[in-house]
Short mmCIF file of C-alpha atoms and ligand atoms in Angstrom, two decimals:
data_model
loop_
_atom_site.label_atom_id
_atom_site.label_comp_id
_atom_site.label_asym_id
_atom_site.label_seq_id
_atom_site.Cartn_x
_atom_site.Cartn_y
_atom_site.Cartn_z
CA MET A 18 26.06 -18.45 8.80
CA LYS A 19 24.99 -15.78 11.26
CA ASN A 20 21.77 -14.52 9.73
CA LEU A 21 19.67 -17.69 9.97
CA ILE A 22 16.19 -17.79 11.45
CA ASP A 23 16.23 -20.77 13.78
CA GLY A 24 13.01 -22.65 13.07
CA LYS A 25 14.05 -25.59 15.24
CA LYS A 26 14.43 -23.41 18.31
CA LEU A 27 11.13 -21.62 17.70
CA ALA A 28 9.37 -24.94 17.12
CA LYS A 29 10.77 -26.24 20.41
CA PHE A 30 9.40 -23.15 22.14
CA TYR A 31 5.85 -23.97 20.94
CA CYS A 32 6.25 -27.72 21.48
CA ASP A 33 7.30 -27.14 25.11
CA ILE A 34 4.11 -25.11 25.68
CA ILE A 35 2.01 -27.86 24.05
CA ALA A 36 3.64 -30.67 26.08
CA LYS A 37 3.09 -28.74 29.34
CA GLU A 38 -0.57 -28.16 28.52
CA VAL A 39 -1.10 -31.82 27.64
CA ASN A 40 0.48 -32.79 30.98
CA VAL A 41 -1.80 -30.46 32.92
CA ARG A 42 -4.89 -31.74 31.10
CA VAL A 43 -3.95 -35.38 31.70
CA SER A 44 -3.33 -34.67 35.41
CA GLN A 45 -6.88 -33.21 35.50
CA GLY A 46 -8.20 -36.54 34.19
CA LYS A 47 -8.71 -35.32 30.62
CA ARG A 48 -8.02 -37.40 27.54
CA ARG A 49 -4.72 -37.05 25.65
CA PRO A 50 -5.14 -35.33 22.24
CA GLY A 51 -5.32 -37.93 19.47
CA LEU A 52 -3.75 -37.38 16.04
CA ALA A 53 -4.43 -39.78 13.15
CA VAL A 54 -2.10 -39.53 10.15
CA ILE A 55 -2.97 -41.22 6.86
CA LEU A 56 -0.19 -42.08 4.44
CA VAL A 57 -1.06 -43.35 0.98
CA GLY A 58 1.57 -44.91 -1.29
CA GLU A 59 5.32 -45.19 -1.23
CA ASN A 60 6.50 -41.59 -1.59
CA GLN A 61 9.75 -41.64 0.43
CA ALA A 62 9.55 -37.96 1.40
CA SER A 63 5.94 -38.38 2.61
CA LYS A 64 6.99 -41.44 4.63
CA ALA A 65 9.72 -39.41 6.33
CA TYR A 66 7.31 -36.50 7.10
CA VAL A 67 4.65 -38.84 8.50
CA GLY A 68 7.32 -40.54 10.63
CA SER A 69 8.47 -37.24 12.11
CA LYS A 70 4.88 -36.08 12.75
CA THR A 71 3.84 -39.24 14.60
CA LYS A 72 7.13 -39.25 16.55
CA LYS A 73 6.62 -35.63 17.62
CA ALA A 74 2.99 -36.28 18.57
CA THR A 75 4.05 -39.14 20.86
CA ALA A 76 6.88 -37.06 22.34
CA LEU A 77 4.40 -34.32 23.28
CA GLY A 78 2.10 -36.78 25.06
CA PHE A 79 -0.51 -37.22 22.28
CA GLU A 80 -2.04 -40.50 21.24
CA SER A 81 -0.78 -41.05 17.72
CA TYR A 82 -2.34 -43.31 15.11
CA GLN A 83 -0.76 -44.01 11.75
CA TYR A 84 -2.56 -45.59 8.78
CA SER A 85 -0.36 -46.65 5.86
CA LEU A 86 -2.27 -47.61 2.73
CA GLY A 87 -1.02 -48.91 -0.61
CA SER A 88 -1.09 -46.64 -3.66
CA ASP A 89 -3.76 -48.94 -5.14
CA VAL A 90 -6.27 -48.02 -2.41
CA SER A 91 -9.60 -46.93 -3.85
CA GLU A 92 -11.20 -43.57 -3.14
CA LYS A 93 -14.08 -45.44 -1.49
CA GLU A 94 -11.75 -47.28 0.92
CA LEU A 95 -10.04 -44.03 1.81
CA LEU A 96 -13.41 -42.35 2.37
CA ASN A 97 -14.44 -45.21 4.66
CA LEU A 98 -11.29 -44.78 6.75
CA ILE A 99 -11.79 -40.99 6.99
CA ASN A 100 -15.39 -41.55 8.01
CA GLN A 101 -14.38 -44.06 10.66
CA LEU A 102 -11.83 -41.57 12.08
CA ASN A 103 -14.42 -38.76 11.96
CA HIS A 104 -16.51 -40.85 14.37
CA ASP A 105 -13.67 -42.13 16.53
CA GLU A 106 -13.92 -40.52 19.99
CA LYS A 107 -10.16 -40.86 20.59
CA VAL A 108 -9.22 -38.94 17.44
CA ASP A 109 -9.14 -35.10 17.58
CA GLY A 110 -7.08 -34.36 14.49
CA ILE A 111 -6.87 -36.11 11.11
CA LEU A 112 -4.08 -35.44 8.65
CA LEU A 113 -4.11 -36.79 5.12
CA GLN A 114 -0.49 -36.58 3.97
CA LEU A 115 -0.17 -34.85 0.59
CA PRO A 116 0.49 -35.29 -2.25
CA LEU A 117 -1.78 -38.26 -2.93
CA PRO A 118 -0.98 -40.78 -5.69
CA ARG A 119 -2.54 -40.10 -9.10
CA GLY A 120 -6.18 -41.05 -9.43
CA LEU A 121 -7.17 -39.91 -5.95
CA ASP A 122 -9.04 -36.61 -5.81
CA GLN A 123 -7.29 -34.54 -3.15
CA THR A 124 -9.92 -31.79 -2.88
CA TYR A 125 -12.76 -34.31 -2.61
CA LEU A 126 -10.99 -36.35 0.09
CA LEU A 127 -9.95 -33.32 2.14
CA ASN A 128 -13.57 -32.25 2.08
CA ALA A 129 -14.53 -35.60 3.68
CA ILE A 130 -12.49 -34.89 6.83
CA SER A 131 -14.68 -33.38 9.54
CA PRO A 132 -13.91 -29.64 9.77
CA PHE A 133 -13.76 -30.17 13.55
CA LYS A 134 -10.92 -32.70 13.13
CA ASP A 135 -9.14 -30.91 10.29
CA ALA A 136 -5.59 -30.75 11.73
CA ASP A 137 -4.14 -29.31 8.52
CA GLY A 138 -6.77 -26.56 8.13
CA LEU A 139 -7.49 -27.56 4.53
CA HIS A 140 -11.23 -28.29 4.74
CA PRO A 141 -13.20 -25.74 2.64
CA LEU A 142 -15.04 -24.54 5.76
CA ASN A 143 -11.78 -23.72 7.55
CA GLN A 144 -10.29 -22.22 4.39
CA GLY A 145 -13.45 -20.10 4.17
CA LYS A 146 -12.97 -18.94 7.75
CA LEU A 147 -9.41 -17.98 6.87
CA PHE A 148 -10.40 -16.08 3.73
CA THR A 149 -13.28 -14.22 5.43
CA GLY A 150 -11.35 -13.40 8.60
CA LEU A 151 -13.64 -15.47 10.84
CA TYR A 152 -10.60 -17.35 12.13
CA LYS A 153 -9.73 -14.25 14.15
CA HIS A 154 -12.94 -14.46 16.21
CA SER A 155 -12.75 -18.06 17.37
CA PHE A 156 -10.36 -20.93 16.81
CA SER A 157 -10.35 -22.61 13.45
CA PRO A 158 -7.28 -24.49 12.21
CA ILE A 159 -4.95 -22.54 9.93
CA PRO A 160 -2.88 -24.52 7.37
CA CYS A 161 0.24 -25.53 9.29
CA THR A 162 3.01 -24.34 6.96
CA PRO A 163 1.61 -20.79 6.43
CA PHE A 164 0.83 -20.59 10.16
CA GLY A 165 4.44 -21.50 11.00
CA ILE A 166 5.82 -19.05 8.43
CA VAL A 167 3.89 -16.16 9.97
CA LYS A 168 5.50 -16.96 13.34
CA LEU A 169 8.95 -17.10 11.67
CA ILE A 170 8.36 -13.67 10.12
CA ASP A 171 7.27 -12.31 13.50
CA LEU A 172 10.50 -13.68 14.92
CA ALA A 173 12.55 -12.09 12.13
CA TYR A 174 11.19 -8.65 13.03
CA THR A 175 11.39 -9.05 16.80
CA THR A 176 14.29 -7.01 18.04
CA ASP A 177 14.74 -8.27 21.58
CA SER A 178 15.93 -11.77 22.35
CA ILE A 179 12.78 -13.73 22.88
CA ILE A 180 13.50 -17.36 22.31
CA GLY A 181 13.23 -19.44 25.42
CA ASP A 182 10.85 -17.35 27.45
CA LYS A 183 8.46 -15.30 25.30
CA GLU A 184 6.39 -15.82 22.16
CA PRO A 185 7.38 -13.64 19.17
CA VAL A 186 5.22 -10.53 19.10
CA ALA A 187 2.70 -10.41 16.23
CA ILE A 188 4.29 -7.84 13.92
CA ASP A 189 2.32 -5.35 11.84
CA LEU A 190 3.67 -5.49 8.29
CA SER A 191 2.23 -2.13 7.12
CA GLY A 192 4.38 -0.73 4.34
CA LYS A 193 6.23 -4.01 3.79
CA LYS A 194 6.20 -5.56 0.32
CA VAL A 195 5.86 -9.34 0.40
CA VAL A 196 6.24 -11.61 -2.61
CA VAL A 197 4.98 -15.19 -2.31
CA VAL A 198 6.30 -17.40 -5.11
CA GLY A 199 3.80 -20.29 -5.32
CA ARG A 200 0.01 -20.30 -5.23
CA SER A 201 -0.91 -23.76 -3.90
CA THR A 202 -3.87 -24.31 -1.57
CA LEU A 203 -1.45 -25.87 0.89
CA VAL A 204 1.09 -23.05 1.14
CA GLY A 205 1.06 -20.01 -1.16
CA LYS A 206 -2.60 -18.98 -1.25
CA PRO A 207 -3.39 -19.16 2.48
CA LEU A 208 -0.03 -17.60 3.35
CA GLY A 209 -0.78 -14.54 1.21
CA ILE A 210 -4.10 -14.07 3.05
CA LEU A 211 -2.47 -14.30 6.47
CA LEU A 212 0.11 -11.70 5.44
CA LEU A 213 -2.56 -9.42 3.96
CA ASP A 214 -4.23 -9.60 7.37
CA LYS A 215 -0.96 -8.35 8.85
CA ASN A 216 -1.24 -5.33 6.50
CA ALA A 217 1.55 -6.35 4.13
CA THR A 218 1.32 -5.47 0.44
CA VAL A 219 1.22 -8.94 -1.05
CA THR A 220 2.14 -10.08 -4.56
CA TYR A 221 1.71 -13.67 -5.70
CA ALA A 222 4.06 -15.03 -8.37
CA HIS A 223 3.77 -18.42 -10.09
CA SER A 224 4.91 -20.36 -13.13
CA LYS A 225 3.12 -18.02 -15.55
CA SER A 226 4.61 -14.83 -14.05
CA LEU A 227 6.94 -12.99 -16.39
CA ASN A 228 10.24 -11.43 -15.37
CA LEU A 229 10.22 -13.10 -11.97
CA SER A 230 13.41 -11.47 -10.69
CA GLU A 231 11.90 -8.02 -11.35
CA ILE A 232 8.98 -8.95 -9.09
CA THR A 233 10.90 -10.76 -6.36
CA SER A 234 13.68 -8.18 -6.09
CA GLN A 235 11.08 -5.64 -4.89
CA ALA A 236 10.25 -7.75 -1.83
CA ASP A 237 11.11 -6.81 1.73
CA ILE A 238 9.98 -10.34 2.55
CA LEU A 239 10.43 -13.02 -0.12
CA ILE A 240 8.85 -16.44 0.32
CA SER A 241 9.69 -19.25 -2.07
CA ALA A 242 7.31 -22.23 -2.15
CA VAL A 243 8.16 -23.67 -5.55
CA GLY A 244 9.90 -26.99 -4.97
CA SER A 245 12.91 -26.41 -7.24
CA ALA A 246 16.50 -26.52 -5.97
CA ASN A 247 18.62 -23.36 -6.39
CA PHE A 248 15.64 -21.56 -7.92
CA ILE A 249 16.09 -18.29 -6.03
CA LYS A 250 19.44 -16.67 -6.77
CA LYS A 251 21.18 -13.39 -6.02
CA GLU A 252 19.32 -11.46 -8.73
CA HIS A 253 15.96 -12.44 -7.21
CA VAL A 254 16.51 -10.83 -3.81
CA LYS A 255 16.58 -7.27 -2.56
CA LYS A 256 19.41 -6.22 -0.26
CA GLU A 257 18.45 -6.70 3.41
CA ALA A 258 15.35 -8.74 2.55
CA VAL A 259 13.96 -11.41 4.86
CA VAL A 260 13.82 -14.69 2.92
CA ILE A 261 11.67 -17.69 3.84
CA ASP A 262 12.60 -20.89 2.02
CA VAL A 263 9.68 -23.34 2.02
CA GLY A 264 10.96 -25.67 -0.69
CA ILE A 265 12.11 -29.17 0.07
CA ASN A 266 14.33 -30.73 -2.59
CA ARG A 267 17.08 -33.35 -2.75
CA ASN A 268 20.64 -32.60 -3.84
CA SER A 269 22.77 -35.06 -5.82
CA SER A 270 23.90 -36.85 -2.65
CA GLY A 271 20.34 -37.19 -1.38
CA GLY A 272 20.51 -34.43 1.25
CA LEU A 273 17.69 -31.93 1.80
CA ILE A 274 17.98 -28.48 0.23
CA GLY A 275 15.53 -25.64 -0.23
CA ASP A 276 14.60 -23.45 -3.21
CA VAL A 277 17.12 -20.77 -2.34
CA LYS A 278 20.77 -20.78 -3.31
CA ILE A 279 21.66 -19.87 0.24
CA ASP A 280 25.45 -19.53 -0.13
CA GLU A 281 24.98 -17.01 -2.93
CA ILE A 282 22.57 -14.72 -1.11
CA ALA A 283 23.45 -15.10 2.57
CA ASP A 284 25.60 -11.95 2.59
CA LYS A 285 22.98 -9.90 0.78
CA VAL A 286 19.91 -10.61 2.90
CA LYS A 287 18.94 -9.61 6.43
CA LEU A 288 17.73 -13.05 7.51
CA ILE A 289 16.95 -16.38 5.92
CA THR A 290 15.43 -19.69 7.01
CA PRO A 291 17.69 -22.71 6.50
CA VAL A 292 16.61 -26.03 4.96
CA PRO A 293 16.46 -28.22 6.95
CA GLY A 294 15.76 -26.47 10.25
CA GLY A 295 13.56 -23.55 9.15
CA VAL A 296 9.96 -23.93 7.97
CA GLY A 297 9.81 -27.74 8.39
CA PRO A 298 9.97 -27.93 12.20
CA MET A 299 7.47 -25.05 12.48
CA THR A 300 5.02 -26.90 10.21
CA VAL A 301 5.13 -29.88 12.57
CA ALA A 302 4.81 -27.67 15.67
CA MET A 303 1.73 -25.91 14.22
CA LEU A 304 0.17 -29.28 13.39
CA MET A 305 0.50 -30.20 17.06
CA TRP A 306 -0.86 -26.80 18.04
CA ASN A 307 -3.92 -27.25 15.83
CA THR A 308 -4.54 -30.77 17.15
CA LEU A 309 -4.37 -29.63 20.77
CA GLN A 310 -6.86 -26.80 20.09
CA LEU A 311 -9.20 -29.18 18.20
CA SER A 312 -9.07 -31.54 21.17
CA LYS A 313 -9.89 -28.71 23.61
CA ASN A 314 -12.81 -27.64 21.41
CA ARG A 315 -14.50 -31.06 21.39
P1 LIG B 1174 2.95 -27.10 -5.54
O1 LIG B 1174 3.67 -27.93 -6.53
O2 LIG B 1174 1.53 -27.36 -5.26
O3 LIG B 1174 3.11 -25.56 -5.93
C1 LIG B 1174 4.29 -25.06 -6.48
C2 LIG B 1174 4.07 -23.64 -6.90
O4 LIG B 1174 5.26 -23.16 -7.48
C3 LIG B 1174 2.95 -23.49 -7.94
O5 LIG B 1174 2.08 -22.45 -7.59
C4 LIG B 1174 3.70 -23.19 -9.24
O6 LIG B 1174 3.03 -22.31 -10.12
C5 LIG B 1174 4.93 -22.48 -8.70
N1 LIG B 1174 6.02 -22.59 -9.67
C6 LIG B 1174 6.48 -23.70 -10.30
N2 LIG B 1174 7.45 -23.38 -11.17
C7 LIG B 1174 7.61 -22.04 -11.11
C8 LIG B 1174 8.42 -21.12 -11.78
N3 LIG B 1174 9.31 -21.50 -12.73
N4 LIG B 1174 8.32 -19.81 -11.48
C9 LIG B 1174 7.44 -19.39 -10.53
N5 LIG B 1174 6.61 -20.23 -9.86
C10 LIG B 1174 6.70 -21.54 -10.14
O7 LIG B 1174 3.83 -27.23 -4.20
P2 LIG B 1174 3.48 -26.90 -2.66
O8 LIG B 1174 2.96 -25.51 -2.53
O9 LIG B 1174 2.72 -28.00 -2.07
O10 LIG B 1174 4.95 -26.97 -2.05
C11 LIG B 1174 5.99 -26.14 -2.51
C12 LIG B 1174 7.31 -26.60 -1.93
O11 LIG B 1174 7.25 -26.48 -0.52
C13 LIG B 1174 7.65 -28.07 -2.21
O12 LIG B 1174 9.04 -28.20 -2.32
C14 LIG B 1174 7.19 -28.78 -0.96
O13 LIG B 1174 7.87 -29.99 -0.71
C15 LIG B 1174 7.53 -27.74 0.10
N6 LIG B 1174 6.74 -27.83 1.31
C16 LIG B 1174 7.42 -27.72 2.48
C17 LIG B 1174 6.75 -27.80 3.67
C18 LIG B 1174 7.55 -27.68 4.92
O14 LIG B 1174 7.03 -27.98 5.97
N7 LIG B 1174 8.77 -27.20 4.87
C19 LIG B 1174 5.31 -28.01 3.74
C20 LIG B 1174 4.67 -28.00 2.45
C21 LIG B 1174 5.37 -27.93 1.28
P3 LIG B 1174 1.67 -22.74 -10.91
O15 LIG B 1174 0.58 -22.65 -9.86
O16 LIG B 1174 1.56 -21.76 -11.98
O17 LIG B 1174 1.87 -24.16 -11.37
#
């Protein structure tokens, strides 16, 4: 397929910058950035994501700490661990892998992570900075998946060949209609805000939206963050649209597939992110980016 947006290559571009900066800082006698990842329960997909995040952190020269807890862990025990990491000098970023097993209050636990160690940008203070625009004045972590998607969209609208030497230029999306399918705190909601800030006309769609294809087929940029295989089909997309597939699903043979029926729409759209190799690697790269900035800020 020719019209793919190469998330792996773009992620490598950012990871190379991060690794270089870590090297320089270490040669100046500074501490390596420290990332602590907490995994709760036996969710196989979460295990795989945590594995790839800790592996990438180590590859970039970070100190990486992984905490794997059983699904029977109490909220109090989890709070104690978060508190301990909040006070650990070696830890700059804390990531609580979502989703959590039933019975654990995600919002409450995310709120316990220090906003100054909030690698995923999900603490209410950092979400507030995003929603008010304060994040533009000084660094505050932006949720990693939306952050990565914005860079992928910039890349999609960059006309010269940039990969390898230059960062994609931040594109103004004035006049562009964007539809975000999904309204989670992790992906959909913050992504819509970031795109509004780039002057796009943003529509959110969700499970209660009626006539979805009528809404999505208006989009110059269509983002699907639903988590349902083959959910977006030909009738959902406008000709020459840019499509960002956030979904991660399993096909019958256990392989990873996105939300978008890619074979059906590839000829119709301008560009599309593949799964795997699109949004996923950029999410990990932006997690590393956030952790490095948090470390520099301490
Ligand atoms: P959530 O389950 O929290 O949100 C899913 C959203 O999809 C909800 O807003 C829901 O609407 C909406 N939805 C469900 N069914 C429909 C429907 N029939 N029509 C329209 N909208 C619908 O998931 P997340 O946001 O956490 O993640 C979404 C997907 O992205 C998942 O597959 C996840 O694995 C993947 N993901 C990928 C990442 C990556 O790095 N590539 C990172 C994070 C997530 P409602 O609110 O009404 O229920």
